[in-house]
mmCIF file of C-alpha atoms and ligand atoms in Angstrom:
data_model
loop_
_atom_site.group_PDB
_atom_site.id
_atom_site.type_symbol
_atom_site.label_atom_id
_atom_site.label_comp_id
_atom_site.label_asym_id
_atom_site.label_seq_id
_atom_site.Cartn_x
_atom_site.Cartn_y
_atom_site.Cartn_z
ATOM 1 C CA MET A 273 -45.893 22.580 39.537
ATOM 2 C CA ASN A 274 -42.810 24.599 40.234
ATOM 3 C CA LYS A 275 -40.891 26.622 37.706
ATOM 4 C CA SER A 276 -38.219 24.024 36.946
ATOM 5 C CA SER A 277 -40.673 21.216 36.304
ATOM 6 C CA VAL A 278 -42.528 23.487 33.857
ATOM 7 C CA SER A 279 -39.333 24.219 31.980
ATOM 8 C CA ILE A 280 -38.427 20.519 31.956
ATOM 9 C CA SER A 281 -41.758 19.617 30.415
ATOM 10 C CA VAL A 282 -41.446 22.462 27.896
ATOM 11 C CA THR A 283 -37.996 21.174 26.954
ATOM 12 C CA PHE A 284 -39.404 17.678 26.635
ATOM 13 C CA VAL A 285 -42.196 18.869 24.349
ATOM 14 C CA LEU A 286 -39.700 20.804 22.195
ATOM 15 C CA LEU A 287 -37.423 17.781 21.908
ATOM 16 C CA PHE A 288 -40.380 15.641 20.989
ATOM 17 C CA LEU A 289 -41.445 18.063 18.242
ATOM 18 C CA LEU A 290 -37.879 18.209 16.956
ATOM 19 C CA ALA A 291 -37.687 14.416 16.814
ATOM 20 C CA CYS A 292 -40.923 14.326 14.829
ATOM 21 C CA SER A 293 -39.722 16.873 12.283
ATOM 22 C CA VAL A 294 -36.301 15.305 11.597
ATOM 23 C CA PRO A 295 -36.512 14.519 7.911
ATOM 24 C CA VAL A 296 -36.036 10.774 7.752
ATOM 25 C CA SER A 297 -36.393 9.306 4.288
ATOM 26 C CA GLY A 298 -39.759 9.769 2.606
ATOM 27 C CA PHE A 299 -40.620 6.098 2.603
ATOM 28 C CA ASN A 300 -39.413 2.681 3.641
ATOM 29 C CA ILE A 301 -39.434 0.266 0.699
ATOM 30 C CA THR A 302 -38.950 -2.729 2.994
ATOM 31 C CA ARG A 303 -42.043 -1.882 4.994
ATOM 32 C CA LEU A 304 -44.009 -1.019 1.854
ATOM 33 C CA LEU A 305 -43.248 -4.412 0.260
ATOM 34 C CA ASN A 306 -43.799 -6.298 3.528
ATOM 35 C CA ARG A 307 -47.500 -5.743 2.954
ATOM 36 C CA PHE A 308 -47.283 -8.025 -0.088
ATOM 37 C CA PRO A 309 -46.116 -11.546 0.809
ATOM 38 C CA GLU A 310 -45.877 -12.467 -2.874
ATOM 39 C CA PHE A 311 -42.843 -10.137 -3.087
ATOM 40 C CA SER A 312 -41.112 -11.366 0.070
ATOM 41 C CA VAL A 313 -38.193 -12.964 -1.806
ATOM 42 C CA PHE A 314 -37.649 -9.845 -3.914
ATOM 43 C CA ASN A 315 -37.868 -7.728 -0.778
ATOM 44 C CA GLY A 316 -35.372 -10.021 0.919
ATOM 45 C CA TYR A 317 -32.897 -9.425 -1.909
ATOM 46 C CA LEU A 318 -33.367 -5.661 -1.685
ATOM 47 C CA THR A 319 -32.294 -6.048 1.947
ATOM 48 C CA LYS A 320 -29.427 -8.528 1.343
ATOM 49 C CA THR A 321 -27.950 -6.399 -1.454
ATOM 50 C CA ARG A 322 -28.566 -3.245 0.614
ATOM 51 C CA LEU A 323 -30.318 -1.717 -2.395
ATOM 52 C CA PHE A 324 -33.114 -0.643 -0.052
ATOM 53 C CA GLU A 325 -30.818 2.058 1.344
ATOM 54 C CA GLN A 326 -30.311 3.628 -2.068
ATOM 55 C CA ILE A 327 -34.009 3.305 -2.829
ATOM 56 C CA ASN A 328 -35.157 4.937 0.396
ATOM 57 C CA ILE A 329 -33.061 8.078 -0.096
ATOM 58 C CA ARG A 330 -34.626 8.749 -3.500
ATOM 59 C CA GLN A 331 -37.605 11.038 -3.851
ATOM 60 C CA THR A 332 -39.018 9.819 -7.143
ATOM 61 C CA ILE A 333 -38.610 6.172 -7.983
ATOM 62 C CA THR A 334 -40.335 3.249 -9.680
ATOM 63 C CA ILE A 335 -39.584 -0.345 -8.753
ATOM 64 C CA LEU A 336 -40.201 -3.092 -11.274
ATOM 65 C CA ALA A 337 -40.851 -5.940 -8.875
ATOM 66 C CA LEU A 338 -40.667 -9.695 -9.441
ATOM 67 C CA ASP A 339 -42.880 -12.007 -7.471
ATOM 68 C CA ASN A 340 -41.635 -15.035 -5.560
ATOM 69 C CA GLY A 341 -42.205 -17.365 -8.497
ATOM 70 C CA VAL A 342 -39.984 -15.320 -10.807
ATOM 71 C CA VAL A 343 -37.053 -14.237 -8.605
ATOM 72 C CA PRO A 344 -35.383 -17.711 -8.825
ATOM 73 C CA SER A 345 -34.592 -16.986 -12.479
ATOM 74 C CA ILE A 346 -31.824 -14.600 -11.358
ATOM 75 C CA THR A 347 -30.693 -16.130 -8.085
ATOM 76 C CA GLY A 348 -28.121 -18.407 -9.725
ATOM 77 C CA ASN A 349 -25.851 -15.338 -9.736
ATOM 78 C CA SER A 350 -23.575 -13.960 -7.032
ATOM 79 C CA LEU A 351 -25.092 -11.391 -4.698
ATOM 80 C CA ASP A 352 -23.096 -8.637 -6.432
ATOM 81 C CA VAL A 353 -24.551 -9.590 -9.795
ATOM 82 C CA ILE A 354 -28.050 -9.909 -8.338
ATOM 83 C CA LYS A 355 -27.592 -6.390 -6.999
ATOM 84 C CA GLN A 356 -26.649 -5.156 -10.469
ATOM 85 C CA ILE A 357 -29.623 -6.874 -12.069
ATOM 86 C CA LEU A 358 -32.072 -5.617 -9.439
ATOM 87 C CA SER A 359 -30.687 -2.088 -9.652
ATOM 88 C CA ALA A 360 -31.589 -2.215 -13.348
ATOM 89 C CA HIS A 361 -35.175 -2.769 -12.156
ATOM 90 C CA VAL A 362 -35.314 0.522 -10.289
ATOM 91 C CA ILE A 363 -36.270 3.477 -12.474
ATOM 92 C CA LEU A 364 -35.127 6.881 -11.273
ATOM 93 C CA ASP A 365 -38.446 8.518 -12.004
ATOM 94 C CA TYR A 366 -42.038 8.124 -10.896
ATOM 95 C CA TYR A 367 -44.170 5.967 -13.208
ATOM 96 C CA ASP A 368 -47.517 4.586 -12.126
ATOM 97 C CA SER A 369 -49.767 2.609 -14.437
ATOM 98 C CA ALA A 370 -51.590 5.728 -15.661
ATOM 99 C CA LYS A 371 -48.289 7.297 -16.687
ATOM 100 C CA PHE A 372 -47.123 4.096 -18.409
ATOM 101 C CA ARG A 373 -50.380 3.968 -20.330
ATOM 102 C CA LYS A 374 -49.759 7.440 -21.704
ATOM 103 C CA LEU A 375 -46.546 6.262 -23.368
ATOM 104 C CA SER A 376 -46.453 6.031 -27.126
ATOM 105 C CA ASN A 377 -45.807 2.961 -29.238
ATOM 106 C CA LYS A 378 -42.263 4.211 -29.741
ATOM 107 C CA PRO A 379 -39.918 2.920 -27.031
ATOM 108 C CA THR A 380 -39.225 5.372 -24.217
ATOM 109 C CA VAL A 381 -35.818 5.061 -22.565
ATOM 110 C CA LEU A 382 -35.659 5.439 -18.782
ATOM 111 C CA THR A 383 -32.648 5.685 -16.492
ATOM 112 C CA THR A 384 -32.210 3.057 -13.807
ATOM 113 C CA MET A 385 -30.313 2.923 -10.554
ATOM 114 C CA PHE A 386 -27.746 0.665 -12.249
ATOM 115 C CA GLN A 387 -26.699 3.657 -14.361
ATOM 116 C CA ALA A 388 -26.212 5.694 -11.188
ATOM 117 C CA THR A 389 -23.742 3.119 -9.811
ATOM 118 C CA GLY A 390 -21.255 3.823 -12.600
ATOM 119 C CA ASP A 391 -20.830 0.073 -13.238
ATOM 120 C CA ALA A 392 -22.998 0.053 -16.332
ATOM 121 C CA VAL A 393 -21.484 0.099 -19.796
ATOM 122 C CA ARG A 394 -23.236 1.317 -22.926
ATOM 123 C CA GLU A 395 -26.999 1.105 -22.401
ATOM 124 C CA GLN A 396 -26.929 -1.434 -19.564
ATOM 125 C CA GLY A 397 -28.148 1.222 -17.150
ATOM 126 C CA PHE A 398 -31.260 2.078 -19.135
ATOM 127 C CA VAL A 399 -34.519 0.309 -19.802
ATOM 128 C CA LYS A 400 -36.900 0.896 -22.651
ATOM 129 C CA VAL A 401 -40.642 0.685 -22.257
ATOM 130 C CA VAL A 402 -43.335 0.653 -24.882
ATOM 131 C CA LEU A 403 -47.102 0.514 -25.057
ATOM 132 C CA ASN A 404 -47.669 -2.086 -27.754
ATOM 133 C CA ARG A 405 -50.567 -2.268 -30.166
ATOM 134 C CA ARG A 406 -52.513 -4.567 -27.878
ATOM 135 C CA GLY A 407 -52.349 -1.939 -25.159
ATOM 136 C CA GLN A 408 -49.794 -3.943 -23.167
ATOM 137 C CA ILE A 409 -46.754 -2.360 -21.575
ATOM 138 C CA GLU A 410 -43.473 -4.106 -22.343
ATOM 139 C CA PHE A 411 -40.030 -3.621 -20.851
ATOM 140 C CA GLY A 412 -36.550 -4.495 -22.036
ATOM 141 C CA SER A 413 -32.974 -3.392 -21.718
ATOM 142 C CA ALA A 414 -32.247 -0.275 -23.761
ATOM 143 C CA TRP A 415 -29.117 -2.041 -25.022
ATOM 144 C CA ARG A 416 -29.158 -1.747 -28.795
ATOM 145 C CA GLY A 417 -31.122 -4.645 -30.258
ATOM 146 C CA ALA A 418 -32.065 -6.171 -26.883
ATOM 147 C CA PRO A 419 -35.540 -7.719 -26.870
ATOM 148 C CA PHE A 420 -38.492 -6.718 -24.709
ATOM 149 C CA THR A 421 -38.326 -9.381 -22.046
ATOM 150 C CA SER A 422 -40.927 -8.329 -19.496
ATOM 151 C CA MET A 423 -44.563 -7.402 -19.397
ATOM 152 C CA PHE A 424 -46.434 -5.108 -17.032
ATOM 153 C CA VAL A 425 -48.569 -7.290 -14.755
ATOM 154 C CA ARG A 426 -50.124 -4.877 -12.261
ATOM 155 C CA ALA A 427 -49.594 -1.787 -10.191
ATOM 156 C CA VAL A 428 -48.775 -3.039 -6.710
ATOM 157 C CA ALA A 429 -48.505 0.145 -4.667
ATOM 158 C CA SER A 430 -47.828 3.814 -5.118
ATOM 159 C CA GLN A 431 -47.304 6.996 -3.166
ATOM 160 C CA PRO A 432 -47.782 9.674 -5.796
ATOM 161 C CA TYR A 433 -45.470 11.145 -6.963
ATOM 162 C CA ASN A 434 -42.618 9.612 -5.060
ATOM 163 C CA VAL A 435 -42.654 5.840 -5.158
ATOM 164 C CA SER A 436 -44.423 3.369 -7.379
ATOM 165 C CA VAL A 437 -44.148 -0.425 -7.362
ATOM 166 C CA ILE A 438 -45.086 -2.244 -10.553
ATOM 167 C CA GLN A 439 -45.081 -5.999 -10.957
ATOM 168 C CA ILE A 440 -43.498 -7.279 -14.163
ATOM 169 C CA SER A 441 -43.776 -10.792 -15.567
ATOM 170 C CA SER A 442 -40.087 -11.712 -15.679
ATOM 171 C CA PRO A 443 -36.721 -10.062 -15.129
ATOM 172 C CA ILE A 444 -35.394 -7.495 -17.557
ATOM 173 C CA VAL A 445 -32.426 -9.239 -19.133
ATOM 174 C CA VAL A 446 -29.428 -6.895 -19.008
ATOM 175 C CA PRO A 447 -27.003 -7.927 -21.773
ATOM 176 C CA GLY A 448 -23.612 -8.853 -20.365
ATOM 177 C CA ILE A 449 -24.808 -9.011 -16.753
ATOM 178 C CA GLY A 450 -25.412 -12.361 -15.103
ATOM 179 C CA ARG A 451 -27.220 -15.504 -16.100
ATOM 180 C CA TYR A 452 -30.977 -15.839 -16.369
ATOM 181 C CA ASN A 453 -32.856 -19.041 -15.986
ATOM 182 C CA LEU A 454 -35.965 -18.096 -17.912
ATOM 183 C CA PRO A 455 -38.832 -20.220 -19.105
ATOM 184 C CA PRO A 456 -39.201 -20.093 -22.870
ATOM 185 C CA PRO A 457 -41.394 -17.216 -23.999
ATOM 186 C CA ALA A 458 -45.066 -18.007 -23.727
ATOM 187 C CA PRO A 459 -46.610 -18.692 -27.104
ATOM 188 C CA VAL A 460 -48.125 -15.467 -28.363
ATOM 189 C CA ALA A 461 -50.304 -14.896 -31.386
ATOM 190 C CA PRO A 462 -48.278 -13.401 -34.263
ATOM 191 C CA GLU A 463 -47.454 -9.789 -33.488
ATOM 192 C CA PRO A 464 -45.505 -7.846 -36.104
ATOM 193 C CA ASP A 465 -43.459 -5.666 -33.737
ATOM 194 C CA VAL A 466 -42.370 -8.431 -31.362
ATOM 195 C CA ALA A 467 -39.288 -10.571 -31.896
ATOM 196 C CA PRO A 468 -40.121 -13.870 -33.607
ATOM 197 C CA VAL A 469 -41.340 -16.418 -31.099
ATOM 198 C CA PRO A 470 -39.839 -19.905 -31.225
ATOM 199 C CA ALA A 471 -42.175 -22.778 -31.969
ATOM 200 C CA PRO A 472 -44.756 -22.782 -29.171
ATOM 201 C CA THR A 473 -43.947 -25.700 -26.926
ATOM 202 C CA PRO A 474 -45.850 -26.503 -23.744
ATOM 203 C CA LEU A 475 -43.883 -25.092 -20.824
ATOM 204 C CA ALA A 476 -44.020 -28.229 -18.685
ATOM 205 C CA ASP A 477 -42.290 -30.409 -21.296
ATOM 206 C CA THR A 478 -39.321 -28.180 -22.015
ATOM 207 C CA PRO A 479 -36.091 -29.280 -20.343
ATOM 208 C CA SER A 480 -35.094 -26.299 -18.206
ATOM 209 C CA PRO A 481 -31.390 -25.600 -17.735
ATOM 210 C CA ALA A 482 -29.931 -27.617 -14.894
ATOM 211 C CA ASP A 483 -29.946 -25.840 -11.544
ATOM 212 C CA GLU A 484 -33.583 -24.807 -11.300
ATOM 213 C CA SER A 485 -36.184 -27.054 -9.773
ATOM 214 C CA PRO A 486 -38.917 -27.805 -12.303
ATOM 215 C CA ALA A 487 -41.527 -26.934 -9.706
ATOM 216 C CA ASP A 488 -40.649 -23.269 -10.201
ATOM 217 C CA ALA A 489 -41.277 -23.265 -13.911
ATOM 218 C CA PRO A 490 -45.071 -23.446 -14.162
ATOM 219 C CA SER A 491 -45.866 -20.693 -11.687
ATOM 220 C CA PRO A 492 -44.798 -17.622 -13.734
ATOM 221 C CA ASP A 493 -46.744 -19.061 -16.602
ATOM 222 C CA ALA A 494 -49.827 -19.542 -14.472
ATOM 223 C CA ASP A 495 -49.511 -16.019 -13.056
ATOM 224 C CA SER A 496 -49.373 -14.392 -16.449
ATOM 225 C CA PRO A 497 -52.048 -15.884 -18.637
ATOM 226 C CA VAL A 498 -51.499 -15.480 -22.316
ATOM 227 C CA PRO A 499 -53.528 -12.483 -23.403
ATOM 228 C CA THR A 500 -56.527 -13.444 -25.422
ATOM 229 C CA ALA A 501 -57.696 -11.504 -28.392
ATOM 230 C CA ASP A 502 -60.902 -10.388 -26.698
ATOM 231 C CA ALA A 503 -59.310 -8.828 -23.643
ATOM 232 C CA PRO A 504 -57.783 -5.531 -24.668
ATOM 233 C CA ASP A 505 -57.287 -3.256 -21.689
ATOM 234 C CA ALA A 506 -56.150 -0.198 -23.590
ATOM 235 C CA PRO A 507 -59.303 1.717 -24.521
ATOM 236 C CA SER A 508 -60.305 2.557 -20.948
ATOM 237 C CA SER A 509 -57.333 4.846 -20.583
ATOM 238 C CA ALA A 510 -57.386 6.348 -24.058
ATOM 239 C CA PRO A 511 -56.299 9.973 -23.842
ATOM 240 C CA HIS A 512 -58.775 12.683 -24.687
ATOM 241 C CA PRO A 513 -56.752 15.118 -26.727
ATOM 242 C CA SER A 514 -59.809 17.081 -27.726
ATOM 243 C CA ALA A 515 -60.389 18.551 -24.264
ATOM 244 C CA ASP A 516 -57.152 20.506 -24.305
ATOM 245 C CA ASP A 517 -57.661 21.673 -27.849
ATOM 246 C CA GLU A 518 -61.111 22.967 -27.092
ATOM 247 C CA GLU A 519 -59.894 24.849 -24.093
ATOM 248 C CA ASP A 520 -57.121 26.373 -26.114
ATOM 249 C CA ALA A 521 -59.484 27.294 -28.924
ATOM 250 C CA ASP A 522 -61.969 28.907 -26.550
ATOM 251 C CA ALA A 523 -59.470 30.719 -24.458
ATOM 252 C CA PRO A 524 -58.409 33.566 -26.749
ATOM 253 C CA SER A 525 -61.847 34.974 -27.513
ATOM 254 C CA PRO A 526 -62.881 36.189 -24.017
ATOM 255 C CA ASP A 527 -59.389 37.605 -23.597
ATOM 256 C CA ASP A 528 -59.703 39.492 -26.847
ATOM 257 C CA GLU A 529 -63.064 40.924 -25.840
ATOM 258 C CA GLU A 530 -61.649 41.921 -22.501
ATOM 259 C CA ASP A 531 -58.824 43.664 -24.283
ATOM 260 C CA HIS A 532 -61.167 45.475 -26.630
ATOM 261 C CA SER A 533 -63.457 46.667 -23.870
ATOM 262 C CA ALA A 534 -60.540 47.687 -21.715
ATOM 263 C CA ALA A 535 -59.123 49.563 -24.640
ATOM 264 C CA SER A 536 -62.429 51.282 -25.357
ATOM 265 C CA ARG A 537 -62.829 52.173 -21.695
ATOM 266 C CA GLY A 538 -59.402 53.723 -22.005
ATOM 267 C CA HIS A 539 -60.520 55.738 -24.990
ATOM 268 C CA ILE A 540 -63.625 56.950 -23.194
ATOM 269 C CA ALA A 541 -61.619 57.903 -20.127
ATOM 270 C CA GLY A 542 -59.119 59.699 -22.314
ATOM 271 C CA ALA A 543 -61.891 61.571 -24.055
ATOM 272 C CA GLY A 544 -63.384 62.505 -20.677
ATOM 273 C CA VAL A 545 -60.088 63.973 -19.512
ATOM 274 C CA MET A 546 -59.820 65.950 -22.725
ATOM 275 C CA VAL A 547 -63.340 67.328 -22.383
ATOM 276 C CA ALA A 548 -62.695 68.277 -18.756
ATOM 277 C CA GLY A 549 -59.455 69.925 -19.823
ATOM 278 C CA LEU A 550 -61.200 71.913 -22.524
ATOM 279 C CA MET A 551 -63.964 72.865 -20.091
ATOM 280 C CA SER A 552 -61.519 74.168 -17.542
ATOM 281 C CA LEU A 553 -59.643 76.009 -20.257
ATOM 282 C CA TYR A 554 -62.941 77.512 -21.369
ATOM 283 C CA MET A 555 -63.912 78.435 -17.793
ATOM 284 C CA ALA A 556 -60.590 80.157 -17.314
ATOM 285 C CA PHE A 557 -61.396 82.653 -19.948
HETATM 286 C C1 LIG B 132 -41.765 13.540 -3.032
HETATM 287 O O1 LIG B 132 -41.145 14.159 -4.141
HETATM 288 C C2 LIG B 132 -41.132 15.562 -4.059
HETATM 289 C C3 LIG B 132 -40.572 16.108 -5.359
HETATM 290 O O2 LIG B 132 -39.867 15.192 -6.071
HETATM 291 C C4 LIG B 132 -40.298 15.975 -2.871
HETATM 292 O O3 LIG B 132 -40.282 17.376 -2.782
HETATM 293 C C5 LIG B 132 -40.899 15.377 -1.617
HETATM 294 O O4 LIG B 132 -40.100 15.685 -0.515
HETATM 295 C C6 LIG B 132 -41.015 13.882 -1.764
HETATM 296 N N1 LIG B 132 -41.723 13.331 -0.617
HETATM 297 C C7 LIG B 132 -41.218 12.342 0.080
HETATM 298 C C8 LIG B 132 -42.105 11.872 1.196
HETATM 299 O O5 LIG B 132 -40.131 11.864 -0.168
HETATM 300 C C1 LIG B 133 -38.084 0.019 7.474
HETATM 301 O O1 LIG B 133 -38.991 -1.035 7.739
HETATM 302 C C2 LIG B 133 -38.390 -2.223 8.223
HETATM 303 C C3 LIG B 133 -39.470 -3.287 8.294
HETATM 304 O O2 LIG B 133 -40.625 -2.794 8.913
HETATM 305 C C4 LIG B 133 -37.736 -1.952 9.566
HETATM 306 O O3 LIG B 133 -37.099 -3.118 10.040
HETATM 307 C C5 LIG B 133 -36.713 -0.838 9.398
HETATM 308 O O4 LIG B 133 -36.174 -0.489 10.655
HETATM 309 C C6 LIG B 133 -37.346 0.382 8.769
HETATM 310 N N1 LIG B 133 -36.327 1.363 8.492
HETATM 311 C C7 LIG B 133 -36.443 2.636 8.858
HETATM 312 C C8 LIG B 133 -35.315 3.522 8.510
HETATM 313 O O5 LIG B 133 -37.444 3.066 9.433
#
């Protein structure tokens, strides 16, 4: 190898290393969702609306995803409106299921990407989320008085603490934005803190508004079985507040002892210096 070919290969290696270190975005939401065919329609809309670009440049984000059976409930809208609705399903913070389960039973308000567009009025750009008394996580628009329209179904994927994808049962209805072709709420056992449920009618019999094929209606229902009384999933993740308290309670005592002994060592040392001083004074005479 002569000198020039060495320098060419060194240059090549340097260029290669440079190319590797160019900070592209942290993740690729399109590729992430491609692994889950049940979200292909949702993923397709993230591409068509170009929302994926705004998602990929974020560093901490949570996507409330709708599966293929549920997306048709918003696709009667123009692409611009679909973009607005979907951007209200992108939370500008990282929330995985563990973090959602630590929420209180008071609604927590989270900022969405719709707020960041500047198109949102009042609370359209915010969602509220709550851990209800059954241990279920519910979502709704933070618009004053808006109902909780969506339930947590499952954690789909996450890259802590940057991107999290959570499946929800149906779209979050943003008041004043678009039309929603939703099945009637599934009959739920009486629950004091949930909006009154209309008379429970079997889903298949209800006449659904015009433009949706009836074939779409049963699938969301089948995907999200009505919670039964004997299947609470809350207790497993119950917080353990006592651990922290104990640590806090234990902590001061060793410190105090340390302080005392350090202080007494100081006294002894001080006394030693004084004795030595007196000795030398004495010797001088
Ligand atoms: C993840 O988020 C952290 C802090 O928010 C950020 O510093 C980091 O660059 C992000 N990582 C990726 C791969 O985006
Ligand atoms: C993200 O992934 C998709 C699908 O794999 C691909 O077509 C696209 O080029 C990727 N984008 C970037 C910026 O890597």
